[in-house]
Amino acid sequence: EIVLTQSPGTLSLSPGERATLSCRASQSVSSNYLAWYQQKPGQAPRLLIYGASSRATGIPDRFSGSGSGTDFTLTISRLEPEDFAVYYCQQYGSSPQLTFGGGTKVEIK
Amino acid sequence: QVQLVQSGAEVKKPGASVKVSCKASGYTFTSYGISWVRQAPGQGLEWMGWISAYNGNTNYVQKLQGRVTMTTDTSTSTAYMELRSLRSDDTAVYYCARYSSGWYPIDYWGQGTLVTVSS
């Protein structure tokens, strides 16, 4: 089983700042099948990024993903008020076995 | 539009079973699978397993093997997740989610079903 470790656990930033979230895998993610999700309180997760770097439909271009192999990054170029949430990475390269990272909370400083 | 509508909240006693339903609409049900994901209060997301709506093949996370069963009813485009021998640490919001088991990840989610296990 691939274990995903996200860091930091919490990121305290102000609107307009840049957010950089990390996701490290215990072994290489096949075909870079790594996704990022955003979750707000009381809501289901929303797909942001798939294939490590492709934005899902309707996702603003301030969200970008990068990385390959075992190290992946989600960057939010300029935080908007609606971006404060919890973010999860997920690998689907060992499909249909999926795993999620523990999450990074982006909170208002 | 794609929708996954889940059954309502449940309260169960330890040792009981729960069966959550997930009715799909807006797409060809048998062209995708359904993953089940749970989230304990204040915790992260935990993948539970997957079922192909095409042929019924399943894949469960090791820790739930023997306690969980996922099924589908293609005549009603509904997926089901049954969890048996419930314990207090099974208290969580349970989500169904559409997943093709290919190059694209989970893309649509149900609204979640809160299952509370308490004596």
Tab-separated table of C-alpha atoms in Angstrom:
chain	number	residue	atom	x	y	z
A	1	GLU	CA	0.000	0.000	0.000
A	2	ILE	CA	1.283	3.455	-0.937
A	3	VAL	CA	1.332	5.826	2.032
A	4	LEU	CA	0.923	9.554	1.301
A	5	THR	CA	2.346	12.080	3.762
A	6	GLN	CA	1.164	15.682	3.489
A	7	SER	CA	2.940	18.678	4.944
A	8	PRO	CA	2.544	20.973	6.664
A	9	GLY	CA	-0.439	19.905	8.723
A	10	THR	CA	-1.655	23.494	8.930
A	11	LEU	CA	-0.711	26.521	6.850
A	12	SER	CA	-1.598	29.966	8.228
A	13	LEU	CA	-1.659	32.581	5.481
A	14	SER	CA	-3.382	35.815	4.521
A	15	PRO	CA	-5.595	36.391	1.477
A	16	GLY	CA	-3.446	37.261	-1.532
A	17	GLU	CA	-0.497	35.154	-0.342
A	18	ARG	CA	0.897	32.099	-2.086
A	19	ALA	CA	0.253	28.639	-0.632
A	20	THR	CA	2.547	25.671	-1.254
A	21	LEU	CA	1.345	22.242	-0.108
A	22	SER	CA	3.432	19.081	-0.249
A	23	CYS	CA	2.487	15.423	-0.721
A	24	ARG	CA	5.153	12.722	-0.487
A	25	ALA	CA	4.535	9.082	-1.430
A	26	SER	CA	6.188	6.068	0.182
A	27	GLN	CA	6.857	4.669	-3.296
A	28	SER	CA	6.612	5.961	-6.823
A	29	VAL	CA	3.073	6.777	-7.969
A	30	SER	CA	2.403	4.930	-11.200
A	31	SER	CA	1.906	7.197	-14.218
A	32	ASN	CA	1.864	10.167	-11.810
A	33	TYR	CA	-1.766	9.371	-11.079
A	34	LEU	CA	-1.940	11.867	-8.224
A	35	ALA	CA	-4.993	14.022	-7.531
A	36	TRP	CA	-5.715	16.936	-5.207
A	37	TYR	CA	-9.061	17.645	-3.550
A	38	GLN	CA	-10.422	20.597	-1.609
A	39	GLN	CA	-12.865	20.046	1.236
A	40	LYS	CA	-14.829	22.690	3.123
A	41	PRO	CA	-16.696	22.010	6.399
A	42	GLY	CA	-19.860	19.997	5.908
A	43	GLN	CA	-19.168	19.402	2.216
A	44	ALA	CA	-17.908	16.545	0.107
A	45	PRO	CA	-14.426	16.910	-1.396
A	46	ARG	CA	-14.056	18.642	-4.770
A	47	LEU	CA	-11.561	17.515	-7.409
A	48	LEU	CA	-8.986	20.206	-8.239
A	49	ILE	CA	-6.061	18.490	-9.979
A	50	TYR	CA	-5.590	15.099	-11.642
A	51	GLY	CA	-2.585	13.442	-13.240
A	52	ALA	CA	-0.399	15.543	-10.909
A	53	SER	CA	-0.741	18.721	-12.975
A	54	SER	CA	-4.008	18.888	-14.946
A	55	ARG	CA	-6.790	21.124	-13.642
A	56	ALA	CA	-10.252	19.622	-13.425
A	57	THR	CA	-13.126	21.297	-15.220
A	58	GLY	CA	-14.010	24.702	-13.816
A	59	ILE	CA	-11.009	25.004	-11.491
A	60	PRO	CA	-9.443	28.511	-11.508
A	61	ASP	CA	-5.919	28.819	-12.864
A	62	ARG	CA	-4.579	30.060	-9.523
A	63	PHE	CA	-4.512	26.348	-8.610
A	64	SER	CA	-1.600	24.393	-10.080
A	65	GLY	CA	-0.074	21.010	-9.453
A	66	SER	CA	3.432	19.751	-10.098
A	67	GLY	CA	5.766	16.895	-9.310
A	68	SER	CA	6.403	13.313	-10.269
A	69	GLY	CA	7.453	9.985	-8.806
A	70	THR	CA	7.183	10.427	-5.047
A	71	ASP	CA	7.084	14.210	-4.561
A	72	PHE	CA	4.119	16.361	-5.504
A	73	THR	CA	3.079	19.949	-4.845
A	74	LEU	CA	-0.158	21.913	-4.973
A	75	THR	CA	0.310	25.667	-5.341
A	76	ILE	CA	-2.362	28.317	-4.909
A	77	SER	CA	-0.830	31.426	-6.437
A	78	ARG	CA	-2.942	34.042	-4.639
A	79	LEU	CA	-5.300	32.928	-1.911
A	80	GLU	CA	-8.888	34.020	-2.245
A	81	PRO	CA	-11.220	33.979	0.795
A	82	GLU	CA	-12.998	30.887	-0.547
A	83	ASP	CA	-9.707	28.922	-0.736
A	84	PHE	CA	-9.380	28.501	3.018
A	85	ALA	CA	-10.164	24.818	3.438
A	86	VAL	CA	-8.567	21.401	3.878
A	87	TYR	CA	-6.667	19.906	0.943
A	88	TYR	CA	-6.048	16.203	0.353
A	89	CYS	CA	-3.825	14.408	-2.095
A	90	GLN	CA	-4.834	11.004	-3.404
A	91	GLN	CA	-2.992	8.429	-5.471
A	92	TYR	CA	-4.910	6.289	-7.970
A	93	GLY	CA	-1.951	4.691	-9.708
A	94	SER	CA	-2.449	1.417	-7.857
A	95	SER	CA	-6.075	1.411	-9.018
A	96	PRO	CA	-8.543	0.272	-7.853
A	97	GLN	CA	-6.728	0.548	-4.514
A	98	LEU	CA	-6.706	4.231	-3.631
A	99	THR	CA	-5.078	6.076	-0.757
A	100	PHE	CA	-5.431	9.586	0.613
A	101	GLY	CA	-2.950	11.776	2.402
A	102	GLY	CA	-3.754	13.062	5.874
A	103	GLY	CA	-4.654	16.544	4.665
A	104	THR	CA	-3.349	20.102	4.972
A	105	LYS	CA	-5.550	22.779	6.494
A	106	VAL	CA	-5.107	26.236	4.987
A	107	GLU	CA	-6.344	28.735	7.545
A	108	ILE	CA	-6.586	32.503	7.678
A	109	LYS	CA	-3.702	34.108	9.515
B	1	GLN	CA	-25.856	16.487	-14.653
B	2	VAL	CA	-24.145	13.756	-12.685
B	3	GLN	CA	-25.678	13.206	-9.249
B	4	LEU	CA	-25.093	10.709	-6.484
B	5	VAL	CA	-27.818	10.810	-3.841
B	6	GLN	CA	-27.256	8.871	-0.638
B	7	SER	CA	-29.634	7.547	1.979
B	8	GLY	CA	-30.190	9.338	5.261
B	9	ALA	CA	-28.377	9.327	8.569
B	10	GLU	CA	-28.338	6.173	10.692
B	11	VAL	CA	-27.867	5.461	14.390
B	12	LYS	CA	-26.799	1.921	15.227
B	13	LYS	CA	-25.770	-0.019	18.288
B	14	PRO	CA	-22.393	-1.750	18.509
B	15	GLY	CA	-22.492	-5.139	16.800
B	16	ALA	CA	-25.273	-4.148	14.406
B	17	SER	CA	-25.068	-3.697	10.639
B	18	VAL	CA	-25.760	-0.705	8.417
B	19	LYS	CA	-26.518	-0.523	4.705
B	20	VAL	CA	-26.066	2.791	2.895
B	21	SER	CA	-27.447	3.375	-0.584
B	22	CYS	CA	-26.206	5.652	-3.349
B	23	LYS	CA	-28.479	6.362	-6.328
B	24	ALA	CA	-26.710	7.574	-9.453
B	25	SER	CA	-28.143	9.656	-12.267
B	26	GLY	CA	-26.943	11.736	-15.199
B	27	TYR	CA	-24.528	9.175	-16.659
B	28	THR	CA	-24.339	5.567	-17.813
B	29	PHE	CA	-24.104	3.728	-14.497
B	30	THR	CA	-22.358	0.637	-15.853
B	31	SER	CA	-19.572	2.671	-17.465
B	32	TYR	CA	-18.067	3.568	-14.090
B	33	GLY	CA	-17.368	2.107	-10.698
B	34	ILE	CA	-18.292	3.399	-7.275
B	35	SER	CA	-15.779	3.974	-4.516
B	36	TRP	CA	-16.776	4.318	-0.880
B	37	VAL	CA	-14.836	6.715	1.339
B	38	ARG	CA	-15.438	7.481	5.003
B	39	GLN	CA	-14.459	10.331	7.278
B	40	ALA	CA	-14.521	10.060	11.051
B	41	PRO	CA	-15.391	13.261	12.940
B	42	GLY	CA	-12.564	15.777	12.590
B	43	GLN	CA	-10.406	13.286	10.702
B	44	GLY	CA	-9.180	12.722	7.151
B	45	LEU	CA	-10.541	10.691	4.268
B	46	GLU	CA	-10.283	6.895	4.329
B	47	TRP	CA	-10.829	4.832	1.167
B	48	MET	CA	-12.929	1.767	1.947
B	49	GLY	CA	-13.217	-0.006	-1.375
B	50	TRP	CA	-14.524	-0.009	-4.915
B	51	ILE	CA	-17.051	-1.880	-6.998
B	52	SER	CA	-17.339	-2.052	-10.749
B	53	ALA	CA	-20.901	-1.304	-11.813
B	54	TYR	CA	-20.117	-3.113	-15.064
B	55	ASN	CA	-19.362	-6.587	-13.692
B	56	GLY	CA	-19.622	-6.349	-9.896
B	57	ASN	CA	-15.911	-6.882	-9.249
B	58	THR	CA	-14.891	-5.520	-5.884
B	59	ASN	CA	-11.713	-4.448	-4.111
B	60	TYR	CA	-11.772	-3.688	-0.378
B	61	VAL	CA	-9.225	-2.127	1.937
B	62	GLN	CA	-7.554	-4.847	3.968
B	63	LYS	CA	-8.671	-3.581	7.376
B	64	LEU	CA	-12.362	-3.933	6.461
B	65	GLN	CA	-12.149	-7.298	4.692
B	66	GLY	CA	-14.812	-9.606	6.099
B	67	ARG	CA	-16.956	-6.786	7.493
B	68	VAL	CA	-17.833	-4.819	4.359
B	69	THR	CA	-19.811	-5.772	1.276
B	70	MET	CA	-20.383	-3.505	-1.719
B	71	THR	CA	-23.060	-4.290	-4.283
B	72	THR	CA	-24.875	-2.625	-7.149
B	73	ASP	CA	-28.356	-2.848	-8.674
B	74	THR	CA	-27.995	-1.878	-12.314
B	75	SER	CA	-31.790	-1.846	-12.813
B	76	THR	CA	-32.041	1.153	-10.485
B	77	SER	CA	-28.495	2.577	-10.892
B	78	THR	CA	-27.964	2.211	-7.170
B	79	ALA	CA	-24.876	1.164	-5.242
B	80	TYR	CA	-24.935	-0.201	-1.698
B	81	MET	CA	-22.365	-0.472	1.067
B	82	GLU	CA	-23.051	-2.762	4.014
B	83	LEU	CA	-20.827	-2.696	7.085
B	84	ARG	CA	-21.314	-5.358	9.761
B	85	SER	CA	-20.230	-5.825	13.384
B	86	LEU	CA	-20.225	-2.086	13.900
B	87	ARG	CA	-17.922	-0.542	16.490
B	88	SER	CA	-17.785	2.960	17.917
B	89	ASP	CA	-14.822	3.811	15.707
B	90	ASP	CA	-16.999	3.170	12.640
B	91	THR	CA	-18.818	6.408	13.460
B	92	ALA	CA	-18.203	8.552	10.386
B	93	VAL	CA	-19.655	10.245	7.346
B	94	TYR	CA	-19.750	7.704	4.528
B	95	TYR	CA	-19.423	8.966	0.954
B	96	CYS	CA	-20.009	7.204	-2.333
B	97	ALA	CA	-18.048	8.566	-5.274
B	98	ARG	CA	-17.844	7.877	-8.982
B	99	TYR	CA	-14.556	6.345	-10.141
B	100	SER	CA	-13.739	4.746	-13.465
B	101	SER	CA	-10.631	2.861	-12.289
B	102	GLY	CA	-8.590	4.383	-15.081
B	103	TRP	CA	-6.631	7.505	-15.859
B	104	TYR	CA	-9.175	9.846	-14.202
B	105	PRO	CA	-9.663	9.921	-10.428
B	106	ILE	CA	-12.812	10.156	-8.324
B	107	ASP	CA	-14.729	13.049	-9.844
B	108	TYR	CA	-18.258	13.155	-8.369
B	109	TRP	CA	-19.266	12.576	-4.769
B	110	GLY	CA	-22.493	11.900	-2.931
B	111	GLN	CA	-23.579	14.245	-0.171
B	112	GLY	CA	-22.467	11.862	2.565
B	113	THR	CA	-24.346	9.744	5.113
B	114	LEU	CA	-23.598	10.076	8.817
B	115	VAL	CA	-23.507	6.732	10.586
B	116	THR	CA	-23.357	6.965	14.374
B	117	VAL	CA	-22.512	3.871	16.402
B	118	SER	CA	-23.475	4.262	20.026
B	119	SER	CA	-24.907	2.160	22.800
